[in-house]
Amino acid sequence: MRKYHALPVALLAALALTACQDGTGTKDEGAAHPDPASATVTATHPAADGDSGKGTGGATGTQGTTRATGTDGTSGATGTQPAKGDKEAKGDKAAKGTMATRVSCNGSNTTVTAQPVRRPLNHMLLTVKNTGSKMCDLTYYPVLRFDEMQWVPRPIKDSKPQAVTTLASGESGYAGVSLSAADGSGEWGTTGHKLTVGFQGRTPNSDGGPSALPTLPAKGVYYDSTLTVTYWLRDMDDALTY
């Protein structure tokens, strides 16, 4: 019987001795021995696992503080980003507004003249003046037709401008027409007495609106199979370069 009661007494003595060493009566394992390696990794790489909700204890609190006030989410950066977005949105809106106020140049809002020139030889100059109240775009190149001609003159590719020729009210654009080969190598030479100038829309070969019927000289204009035309240009001298 004495041996049966001796074991509990020894256990109680050992527990009392441990409590005295701690000073509180309870051993606080969590507070006394944190895992420094785990805490450091979590604070340095808060998004390493791709889930802001993962982690426990002090490590989770560190992640929340870093994202609220750190370089990835400061209130200053947050305030700057929307301001930039608003500026870009306003710029886009202004650009679209400018496009919306422009129309295609055609026979209804311009006057068109066709005048043969002495130099270069066998050339004619087309002049289009914007007589409307809105800015208009001269897109691509004029589509020419003399009398009942059944073919379309080719454009001179090297004359293509870097940007669309846009005319404000009262401004003019130009296109040069090479009527015939200077060395006589062209075929089907004939004289035209009526000229129709067609306009293209926003896409190639689309309808840009009413055509124009500029007056030709009384004797007509001679042309042959080498008939070509430049793109619409802003400068008259450039139009007569080709």
mmCIF file of C-alpha atoms in Angstrom:
data_model
loop_
_atom_site.group_PDB
_atom_site.id
_atom_site.type_symbol
_atom_site.label_atom_id
_atom_site.label_comp_id
_atom_site.label_asym_id
_atom_site.label_seq_id
_atom_site.Cartn_x
_atom_site.Cartn_y
_atom_site.Cartn_z
ATOM 1 C CA MET A 1 0.000 0.000 0.000
ATOM 2 C CA ARG A 2 2.842 2.395 0.775
ATOM 3 C CA LYS A 3 4.324 1.805 -2.689
ATOM 4 C CA TYR A 4 0.990 2.620 -4.394
ATOM 5 C CA HIS A 5 0.803 6.086 -2.710
ATOM 6 C CA ALA A 6 4.457 6.992 -3.364
ATOM 7 C CA LEU A 7 4.123 7.462 -7.166
ATOM 8 C CA PRO A 8 1.589 10.346 -7.127
ATOM 9 C CA VAL A 9 3.584 12.162 -4.505
ATOM 10 C CA ALA A 10 6.722 12.006 -6.675
ATOM 11 C CA LEU A 11 4.833 13.330 -9.717
ATOM 12 C CA LEU A 12 3.375 16.219 -7.756
ATOM 13 C CA ALA A 13 6.838 17.149 -6.488
ATOM 14 C CA ALA A 14 8.241 17.246 -10.041
ATOM 15 C CA LEU A 15 5.405 19.488 -11.301
ATOM 16 C CA ALA A 16 5.864 21.850 -8.367
ATOM 17 C CA LEU A 17 9.582 22.108 -9.091
ATOM 18 C CA THR A 18 8.888 22.988 -12.780
ATOM 19 C CA ALA A 19 6.381 25.683 -11.782
ATOM 20 C CA CYS A 20 8.895 27.272 -9.475
ATOM 21 C CA GLN A 21 11.507 27.420 -12.234
ATOM 22 C CA ASP A 22 9.011 29.136 -14.652
ATOM 23 C CA GLY A 23 7.872 31.678 -12.072
ATOM 24 C CA THR A 24 4.257 31.587 -13.309
ATOM 25 C CA GLY A 25 3.136 28.092 -12.651
ATOM 26 C CA THR A 26 2.557 27.482 -16.426
ATOM 27 C CA LYS A 27 5.051 26.858 -19.211
ATOM 28 C CA ASP A 28 4.344 29.231 -22.205
ATOM 29 C CA GLU A 29 5.833 27.285 -25.089
ATOM 30 C CA GLY A 30 4.312 29.399 -27.895
ATOM 31 C CA ALA A 31 5.568 32.777 -26.660
ATOM 32 C CA ALA A 32 8.994 31.622 -25.527
ATOM 33 C CA HIS A 33 10.049 29.778 -28.715
ATOM 34 C CA PRO A 34 8.758 31.386 -31.984
ATOM 35 C CA ASP A 35 10.020 30.058 -35.315
ATOM 36 C CA PRO A 36 12.247 32.903 -36.654
ATOM 37 C CA ALA A 37 12.844 31.220 -40.020
ATOM 38 C CA SER A 38 9.124 30.825 -40.716
ATOM 39 C CA ALA A 39 8.317 34.404 -39.679
ATOM 40 C CA THR A 40 11.053 35.840 -41.872
ATOM 41 C CA VAL A 41 9.952 33.976 -45.002
ATOM 42 C CA THR A 42 6.327 34.973 -44.546
ATOM 43 C CA ALA A 43 7.079 38.664 -44.083
ATOM 44 C CA THR A 44 9.493 38.819 -47.011
ATOM 45 C CA HIS A 45 7.289 36.871 -49.434
ATOM 46 C CA PRO A 46 3.678 37.651 -48.464
ATOM 47 C CA ALA A 47 2.213 36.390 -51.736
ATOM 48 C CA ALA A 48 4.418 33.349 -52.259
ATOM 49 C CA ASP A 49 1.551 30.883 -51.864
ATOM 50 C CA GLY A 50 -0.850 32.991 -53.938
ATOM 51 C CA ASP A 51 -3.421 33.162 -51.121
ATOM 52 C CA SER A 52 -3.532 36.154 -48.797
ATOM 53 C CA GLY A 53 -5.732 34.207 -46.396
ATOM 54 C CA LYS A 54 -3.106 31.528 -45.614
ATOM 55 C CA GLY A 55 -0.908 31.657 -42.537
ATOM 56 C CA THR A 56 -1.661 31.911 -38.807
ATOM 57 C CA GLY A 57 -0.695 33.963 -35.784
ATOM 58 C CA GLY A 58 1.708 36.896 -36.032
ATOM 59 C CA ALA A 59 2.767 36.018 -39.595
ATOM 60 C CA THR A 60 -0.736 36.733 -40.902
ATOM 61 C CA GLY A 61 -0.772 40.074 -39.139
ATOM 62 C CA THR A 62 2.537 41.022 -40.763
ATOM 63 C CA GLN A 63 1.173 40.234 -44.219
ATOM 64 C CA GLY A 64 -1.863 42.414 -43.667
ATOM 65 C CA THR A 65 0.276 45.353 -42.542
ATOM 66 C CA THR A 66 2.658 45.011 -45.477
ATOM 67 C CA ARG A 67 -0.126 45.050 -48.047
ATOM 68 C CA ALA A 68 -1.929 47.970 -46.446
ATOM 69 C CA THR A 69 1.033 50.298 -46.049
ATOM 70 C CA GLY A 70 3.914 48.788 -48.096
ATOM 71 C CA THR A 71 5.150 49.573 -51.584
ATOM 72 C CA ASP A 72 2.613 47.226 -53.182
ATOM 73 C CA GLY A 73 -0.409 49.052 -51.825
ATOM 74 C CA THR A 74 0.390 52.482 -50.408
ATOM 75 C CA SER A 75 -2.375 55.023 -50.276
ATOM 76 C CA GLY A 76 -0.223 57.389 -52.347
ATOM 77 C CA ALA A 77 0.155 54.891 -55.200
ATOM 78 C CA THR A 78 -3.522 54.089 -55.071
ATOM 79 C CA GLY A 79 -4.380 57.751 -55.348
ATOM 80 C CA THR A 80 -2.000 58.306 -58.281
ATOM 81 C CA GLN A 81 -3.225 55.395 -60.436
ATOM 82 C CA PRO A 82 -6.872 56.520 -60.845
ATOM 83 C CA ALA A 83 -5.713 60.038 -61.662
ATOM 84 C CA LYS A 84 -3.581 58.702 -64.526
ATOM 85 C CA GLY A 85 -6.450 56.545 -65.731
ATOM 86 C CA ASP A 86 -8.807 59.525 -65.717
ATOM 87 C CA LYS A 87 -6.309 61.553 -67.759
ATOM 88 C CA GLU A 88 -5.921 58.801 -70.364
ATOM 89 C CA ALA A 89 -9.679 58.319 -70.572
ATOM 90 C CA LYS A 90 -10.196 62.018 -71.178
ATOM 91 C CA GLY A 91 -7.497 61.968 -73.883
ATOM 92 C CA ASP A 92 -9.164 59.053 -75.653
ATOM 93 C CA LYS A 93 -12.525 60.779 -75.455
ATOM 94 C CA ALA A 94 -11.067 63.958 -76.932
ATOM 95 C CA ALA A 95 -9.469 62.008 -79.791
ATOM 96 C CA LYS A 96 -12.745 60.272 -80.566
ATOM 97 C CA GLY A 97 -14.525 63.585 -80.445
ATOM 98 C CA THR A 98 -12.124 64.966 -83.060
ATOM 99 C CA MET A 99 -12.775 61.992 -85.339
ATOM 100 C CA ALA A 100 -16.501 62.409 -84.840
ATOM 101 C CA THR A 101 -16.401 65.999 -86.086
ATOM 102 C CA ARG A 102 -14.572 65.037 -89.308
ATOM 103 C CA VAL A 103 -16.302 63.835 -92.449
ATOM 104 C CA SER A 104 -15.163 62.453 -95.783
ATOM 105 C CA CYS A 105 -14.297 64.929 -98.512
ATOM 106 C CA ASN A 106 -16.454 64.401 -101.587
ATOM 107 C CA GLY A 107 -18.404 66.222 -104.264
ATOM 108 C CA SER A 108 -20.971 67.558 -101.761
ATOM 109 C CA ASN A 109 -18.613 69.529 -99.522
ATOM 110 C CA THR A 110 -15.757 70.486 -101.870
ATOM 111 C CA THR A 111 -15.042 72.160 -105.179
ATOM 112 C CA VAL A 112 -12.773 70.249 -107.568
ATOM 113 C CA THR A 113 -10.737 71.623 -110.453
ATOM 114 C CA ALA A 114 -8.663 69.760 -113.065
ATOM 115 C CA GLN A 115 -5.947 71.766 -114.763
ATOM 116 C CA PRO A 116 -3.294 70.481 -117.239
ATOM 117 C CA VAL A 117 0.170 71.851 -116.417
ATOM 118 C CA ARG A 118 3.174 72.641 -118.604
ATOM 119 C CA ARG A 119 5.644 70.944 -116.275
ATOM 120 C CA PRO A 120 6.010 68.053 -115.820
ATOM 121 C CA LEU A 121 5.102 67.136 -119.389
ATOM 122 C CA ASN A 122 1.735 65.398 -119.927
ATOM 123 C CA HIS A 123 0.538 66.033 -116.369
ATOM 124 C CA MET A 124 -2.643 67.411 -114.851
ATOM 125 C CA LEU A 125 -3.273 68.780 -111.351
ATOM 126 C CA LEU A 126 -6.427 68.030 -109.363
ATOM 127 C CA THR A 127 -7.279 70.539 -106.629
ATOM 128 C CA VAL A 128 -9.920 69.878 -103.962
ATOM 129 C CA LYS A 129 -11.031 72.754 -101.713
ATOM 130 C CA ASN A 130 -13.075 72.141 -98.580
ATOM 131 C CA THR A 131 -16.155 74.375 -98.857
ATOM 132 C CA GLY A 132 -17.981 72.834 -95.892
ATOM 133 C CA SER A 133 -18.027 73.874 -92.249
ATOM 134 C CA LYS A 134 -16.414 70.649 -90.943
ATOM 135 C CA MET A 135 -12.941 69.221 -91.368
ATOM 136 C CA CYS A 136 -12.875 66.543 -94.046
ATOM 137 C CA ASP A 137 -10.536 63.675 -94.920
ATOM 138 C CA LEU A 138 -9.186 63.006 -98.401
ATOM 139 C CA THR A 139 -8.611 59.274 -98.099
ATOM 140 C CA TYR A 140 -6.390 57.205 -100.383
ATOM 141 C CA TYR A 141 -6.417 58.457 -104.007
ATOM 142 C CA PRO A 142 -8.972 59.787 -106.504
ATOM 143 C CA VAL A 143 -10.793 57.304 -108.723
ATOM 144 C CA LEU A 144 -10.701 58.809 -112.235
ATOM 145 C CA ARG A 145 -12.913 58.116 -115.193
ATOM 146 C CA PHE A 146 -12.720 59.893 -118.532
ATOM 147 C CA ASP A 147 -15.950 59.732 -120.535
ATOM 148 C CA GLU A 148 -17.100 56.075 -120.554
ATOM 149 C CA MET A 149 -13.732 54.597 -119.681
ATOM 150 C CA GLN A 150 -14.029 50.970 -118.495
ATOM 151 C CA TRP A 151 -10.826 50.716 -116.470
ATOM 152 C CA VAL A 152 -9.470 52.444 -113.377
ATOM 153 C CA PRO A 153 -6.106 54.270 -113.449
ATOM 154 C CA ARG A 154 -3.499 52.833 -111.113
ATOM 155 C CA PRO A 155 -2.283 54.820 -108.078
ATOM 156 C CA ILE A 156 1.382 55.701 -107.724
ATOM 157 C CA LYS A 157 2.339 53.783 -104.566
ATOM 158 C CA ASP A 158 5.424 55.861 -103.826
ATOM 159 C CA SER A 159 3.224 58.924 -103.397
ATOM 160 C CA LYS A 160 1.292 57.486 -100.439
ATOM 161 C CA PRO A 161 1.514 59.955 -97.500
ATOM 162 C CA GLN A 162 2.267 58.911 -93.924
ATOM 163 C CA ALA A 163 -1.067 60.265 -92.714
ATOM 164 C CA VAL A 164 -4.478 60.964 -94.189
ATOM 165 C CA THR A 165 -4.752 64.364 -95.860
ATOM 166 C CA THR A 166 -7.202 66.307 -93.689
ATOM 167 C CA LEU A 167 -8.604 69.662 -94.778
ATOM 168 C CA ALA A 168 -9.998 72.356 -92.530
ATOM 169 C CA SER A 169 -12.716 74.557 -93.971
ATOM 170 C CA GLY A 170 -11.178 76.602 -96.807
ATOM 171 C CA GLU A 171 -8.053 74.437 -97.171
ATOM 172 C CA SER A 172 -7.074 72.523 -100.321
ATOM 173 C CA GLY A 173 -5.580 69.133 -101.154
ATOM 174 C CA TYR A 174 -3.992 67.941 -104.361
ATOM 175 C CA ALA A 175 -3.380 64.948 -106.612
ATOM 176 C CA GLY A 176 -1.157 64.731 -109.658
ATOM 177 C CA VAL A 177 -2.230 62.876 -112.813
ATOM 178 C CA SER A 178 0.287 61.457 -115.267
ATOM 179 C CA LEU A 179 -1.788 61.423 -118.454
ATOM 180 C CA SER A 180 0.439 59.701 -121.002
ATOM 181 C CA ALA A 181 3.931 58.386 -121.632
ATOM 182 C CA ALA A 182 6.357 61.097 -122.729
ATOM 183 C CA ASP A 183 8.130 58.673 -125.084
ATOM 184 C CA GLY A 184 4.911 57.624 -126.818
ATOM 185 C CA SER A 185 5.062 54.043 -125.514
ATOM 186 C CA GLY A 186 1.511 54.114 -124.183
ATOM 187 C CA GLU A 187 -1.373 52.369 -125.943
ATOM 188 C CA TRP A 188 -5.017 53.219 -126.684
ATOM 189 C CA GLY A 189 -4.320 56.951 -126.763
ATOM 190 C CA THR A 190 -7.486 59.044 -126.931
ATOM 191 C CA THR A 191 -8.886 62.420 -125.913
ATOM 192 C CA GLY A 192 -11.266 62.733 -122.979
ATOM 193 C CA HIS A 193 -13.853 65.501 -122.750
ATOM 194 C CA LYS A 194 -15.547 64.579 -119.492
ATOM 195 C CA LEU A 195 -13.907 63.682 -116.182
ATOM 196 C CA THR A 196 -15.494 62.086 -113.131
ATOM 197 C CA VAL A 197 -13.523 62.186 -109.866
ATOM 198 C CA GLY A 198 -14.620 59.572 -107.358
ATOM 199 C CA PHE A 199 -13.830 59.633 -103.619
ATOM 200 C CA GLN A 200 -13.058 56.694 -101.346
ATOM 201 C CA GLY A 201 -14.346 56.171 -97.806
ATOM 202 C CA ARG A 202 -12.592 55.036 -94.643
ATOM 203 C CA THR A 203 -11.654 51.680 -96.147
ATOM 204 C CA PRO A 204 -9.970 51.121 -99.528
ATOM 205 C CA ASN A 205 -12.310 51.050 -102.550
ATOM 206 C CA SER A 206 -15.327 51.978 -100.439
ATOM 207 C CA ASP A 207 -17.818 54.672 -101.432
ATOM 208 C CA GLY A 208 -16.811 58.042 -100.026
ATOM 209 C CA GLY A 209 -19.865 59.946 -101.201
ATOM 210 C CA PRO A 210 -20.896 61.934 -104.278
ATOM 211 C CA SER A 211 -18.379 62.255 -107.119
ATOM 212 C CA ALA A 212 -17.205 65.523 -108.618
ATOM 213 C CA LEU A 213 -17.345 66.616 -112.277
ATOM 214 C CA PRO A 214 -14.588 69.167 -112.821
ATOM 215 C CA THR A 215 -14.590 71.059 -116.101
ATOM 216 C CA LEU A 216 -11.935 70.099 -118.650
ATOM 217 C CA PRO A 217 -10.421 72.377 -121.313
ATOM 218 C CA ALA A 218 -12.612 72.757 -124.419
ATOM 219 C CA LYS A 219 -10.166 70.765 -126.547
ATOM 220 C CA GLY A 220 -10.211 67.903 -124.049
ATOM 221 C CA VAL A 221 -7.338 66.014 -122.390
ATOM 222 C CA TYR A 222 -5.223 63.386 -124.118
ATOM 223 C CA TYR A 223 -4.385 60.214 -122.168
ATOM 224 C CA ASP A 224 -3.228 56.659 -122.866
ATOM 225 C CA SER A 225 -2.790 53.297 -121.132
ATOM 226 C CA THR A 226 -0.043 54.636 -118.837
ATOM 227 C CA LEU A 227 -2.538 56.912 -117.038
ATOM 228 C CA THR A 228 -1.717 57.012 -113.298
ATOM 229 C CA VAL A 229 -2.637 59.200 -110.312
ATOM 230 C CA THR A 230 -1.024 60.097 -106.973
ATOM 231 C CA TYR A 231 -2.582 59.767 -103.550
ATOM 232 C CA TRP A 232 -4.247 62.862 -102.113
ATOM 233 C CA LEU A 233 -1.529 65.183 -100.770
ATOM 234 C CA ARG A 234 -1.403 68.476 -98.907
ATOM 235 C CA ASP A 235 1.331 70.036 -101.058
ATOM 236 C CA MET A 236 0.836 70.951 -104.701
ATOM 237 C CA ASP A 237 4.526 70.588 -105.566
ATOM 238 C CA ASP A 238 4.592 67.092 -104.056
ATOM 239 C CA ALA A 239 1.609 66.103 -106.183
ATOM 240 C CA LEU A 240 3.462 67.097 -109.371
ATOM 241 C CA THR A 241 6.697 65.317 -108.427
ATOM 242 C CA TYR A 242 5.584 61.910 -109.777
#
